[in-house]
Coordinates of C-alpha atoms in Angstrom, one line a residue:
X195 CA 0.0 0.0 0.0
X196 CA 3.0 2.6 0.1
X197 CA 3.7 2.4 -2.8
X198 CA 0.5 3.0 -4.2
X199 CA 1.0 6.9 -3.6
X200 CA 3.6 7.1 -5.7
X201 CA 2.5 5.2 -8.5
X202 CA -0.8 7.4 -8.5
X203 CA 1.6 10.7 -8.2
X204 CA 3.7 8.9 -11.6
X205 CA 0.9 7.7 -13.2
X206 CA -1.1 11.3 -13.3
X207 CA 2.5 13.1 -14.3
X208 CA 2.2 10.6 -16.9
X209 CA -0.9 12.3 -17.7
X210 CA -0.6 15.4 -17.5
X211 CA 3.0 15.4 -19.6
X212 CA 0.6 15.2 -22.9
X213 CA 1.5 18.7 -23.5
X214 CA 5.3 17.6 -23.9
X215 CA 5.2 14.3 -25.6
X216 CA 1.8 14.9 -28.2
X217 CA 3.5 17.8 -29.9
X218 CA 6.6 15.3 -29.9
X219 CA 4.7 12.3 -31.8
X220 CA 3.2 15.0 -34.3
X221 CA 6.9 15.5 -34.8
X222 CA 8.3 11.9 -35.2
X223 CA 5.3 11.2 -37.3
X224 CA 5.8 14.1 -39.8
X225 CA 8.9 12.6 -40.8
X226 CA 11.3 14.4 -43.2
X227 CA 9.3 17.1 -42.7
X228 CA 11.2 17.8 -39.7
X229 CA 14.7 18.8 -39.3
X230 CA 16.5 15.4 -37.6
X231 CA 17.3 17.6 -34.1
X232 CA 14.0 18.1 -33.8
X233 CA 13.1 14.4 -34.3
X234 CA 16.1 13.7 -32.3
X235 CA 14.6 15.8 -29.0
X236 CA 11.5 14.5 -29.8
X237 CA 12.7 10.6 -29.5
X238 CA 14.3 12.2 -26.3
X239 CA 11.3 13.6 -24.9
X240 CA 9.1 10.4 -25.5
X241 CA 11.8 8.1 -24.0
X242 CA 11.8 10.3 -20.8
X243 CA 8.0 10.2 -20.9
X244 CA 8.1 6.6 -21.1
X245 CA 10.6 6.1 -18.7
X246 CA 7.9 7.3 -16.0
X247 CA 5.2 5.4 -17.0
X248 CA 7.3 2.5 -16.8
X249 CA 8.3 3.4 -13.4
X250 CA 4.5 4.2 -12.7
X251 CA 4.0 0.3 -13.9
X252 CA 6.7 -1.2 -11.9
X253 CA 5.3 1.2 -9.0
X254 CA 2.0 -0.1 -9.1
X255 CA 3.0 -3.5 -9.4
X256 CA 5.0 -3.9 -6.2
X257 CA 8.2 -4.1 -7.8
X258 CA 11.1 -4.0 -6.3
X259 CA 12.8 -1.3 -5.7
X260 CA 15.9 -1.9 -7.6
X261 CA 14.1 -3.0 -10.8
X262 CA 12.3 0.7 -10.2
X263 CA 15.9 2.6 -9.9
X264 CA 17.6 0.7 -13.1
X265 CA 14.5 1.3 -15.0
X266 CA 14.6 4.9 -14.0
X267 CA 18.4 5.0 -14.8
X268 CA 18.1 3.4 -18.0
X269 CA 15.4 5.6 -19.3
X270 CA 17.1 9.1 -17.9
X271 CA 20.4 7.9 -19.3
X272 CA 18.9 7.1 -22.9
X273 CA 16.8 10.5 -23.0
X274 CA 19.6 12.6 -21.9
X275 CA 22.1 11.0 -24.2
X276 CA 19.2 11.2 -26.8
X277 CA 19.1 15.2 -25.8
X278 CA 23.0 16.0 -26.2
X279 CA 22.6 14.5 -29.9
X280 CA 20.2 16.7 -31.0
X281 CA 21.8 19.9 -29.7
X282 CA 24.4 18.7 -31.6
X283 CA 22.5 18.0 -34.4
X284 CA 21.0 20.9 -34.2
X285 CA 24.7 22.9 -33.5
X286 CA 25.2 21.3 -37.1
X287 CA 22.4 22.4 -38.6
X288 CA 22.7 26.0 -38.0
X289 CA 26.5 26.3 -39.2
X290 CA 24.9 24.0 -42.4
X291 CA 22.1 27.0 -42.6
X292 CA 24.8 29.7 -42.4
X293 CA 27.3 28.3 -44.4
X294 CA 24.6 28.3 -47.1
X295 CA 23.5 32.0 -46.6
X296 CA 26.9 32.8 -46.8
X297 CA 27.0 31.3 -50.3
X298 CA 24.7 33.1 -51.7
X299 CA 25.5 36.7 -50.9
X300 CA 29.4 36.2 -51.0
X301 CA 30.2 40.0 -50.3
X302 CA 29.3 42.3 -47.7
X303 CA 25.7 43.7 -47.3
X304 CA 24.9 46.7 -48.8
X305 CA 23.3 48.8 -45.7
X306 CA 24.8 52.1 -46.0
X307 CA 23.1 55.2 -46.5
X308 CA 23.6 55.7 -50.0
X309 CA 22.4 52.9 -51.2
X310 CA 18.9 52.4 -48.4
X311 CA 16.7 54.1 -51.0
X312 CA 13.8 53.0 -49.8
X313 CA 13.7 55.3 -46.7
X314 CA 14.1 58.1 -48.8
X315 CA 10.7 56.8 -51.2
X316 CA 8.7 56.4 -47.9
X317 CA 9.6 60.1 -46.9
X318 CA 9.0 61.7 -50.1
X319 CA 5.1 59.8 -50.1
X320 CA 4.8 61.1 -46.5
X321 CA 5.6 64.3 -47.4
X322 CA 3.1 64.4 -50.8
X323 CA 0.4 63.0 -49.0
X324 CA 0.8 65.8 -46.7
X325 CA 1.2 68.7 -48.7
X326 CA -2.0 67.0 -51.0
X327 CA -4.0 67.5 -47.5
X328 CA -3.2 71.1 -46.6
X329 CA -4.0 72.0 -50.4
X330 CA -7.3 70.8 -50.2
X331 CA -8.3 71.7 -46.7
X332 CA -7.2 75.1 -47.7
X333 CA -9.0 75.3 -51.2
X334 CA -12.1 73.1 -49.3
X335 CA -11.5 76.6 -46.6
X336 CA -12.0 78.8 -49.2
X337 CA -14.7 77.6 -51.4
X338 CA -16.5 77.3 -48.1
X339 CA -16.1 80.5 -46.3
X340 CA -16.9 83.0 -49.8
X341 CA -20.5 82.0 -50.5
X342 CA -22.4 80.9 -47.5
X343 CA -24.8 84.0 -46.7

C-alpha cells in the first residue's frame, strides 16, 4: 500500500505530460518534414515520458525497488544522451544553414546610407500626401467660407 501513492503521483504526471510528448509524436510522425534535431529531441522527450510510465508500472505492481531505480536510470540515461545528440544535431544544422547563406551573398551587405533608398521613397510619399492634404483643406477653406450668406 505505500507504494501506491507514488505510482498514483507517476501515473497522473504521466498524464498530465501530454503537452510535452503529443506535440513530440506530431513531430516523429511528420517525418522528413522535420529537421533530424527536432526528431532527435522528440525521440528524447518520448523516451523520458516513457521512462515514468514504466516506473508508474513497476510502481504499481510492487516491484522491487531496484528494478524501479535501473529502469529509471536506464530511461534518464537514454533521453539525456538522446538530448545532447540533438543539440548537436541541431549545433550542425545552423553552421549547415549559415554556411549556405553565406554562399549566396558572397560580399558584404549593402546597408549604407547611399544605397537604403527606400527610406528616402517612404519620406517623399509622407511628405506628398501631406502637402496633397493642406492644399485641399485650404481650397475646401475657401470655397466654403466665400458664398455661404
Amino acid at each position: 500500500m505505500a507504494g501506491t501513492v507514488p505510482a498514483l503521483g507517476a501515473a497522473l504526471l504521466t498524464a498530465a505530460g501530454c503537452v510535452w510528448y503529443v506535440p513530440a509524436v506530431a513531430d516523429l510522425r511528420a517525418g522528413a518534414d522535420r529537421p533530424v534535431s527536432r526528431r532527435t529531441a522528440a525521440a528524447a522527450c518520448l523516451t523520458g515520458w516513457t521512462t515514468l510510465a514504466a516506473v508508474a508500472v513497476l510502481l504499481f505492481a510492487g516491484a522491487a525497488w531496484q528494478a524501479e531505480c535501473a529502469a529509471a536510470t536506464a530511461g534518464t540515461t537514454v533521453a539525456a544522451g538522446l538530448r545532447i545528440r540533438a543539440a548537436a544535431q541541431h549545433r550542425h544544422e545552423v553552421r549547415e544553414t549559415v554556411r549556405h547563406w553565406a554562399a549566396l551573398a558572397p560580399g558584404l551587405p549593402g546597408h549604407g546610407r547611399g544605397d537604403d533608398r527606400s527610406r528616402y521613397v517612404l519620406a517623399s510619399l509622407l511628405a506628398c500626401g501631406l502637402v496633397v492634404t493642406v492644399v485641399t483643406t485650404s481650397v475646401a477653406m475657401t470655397m466654403g467660407s466665400g458664398g455661404g450668406n
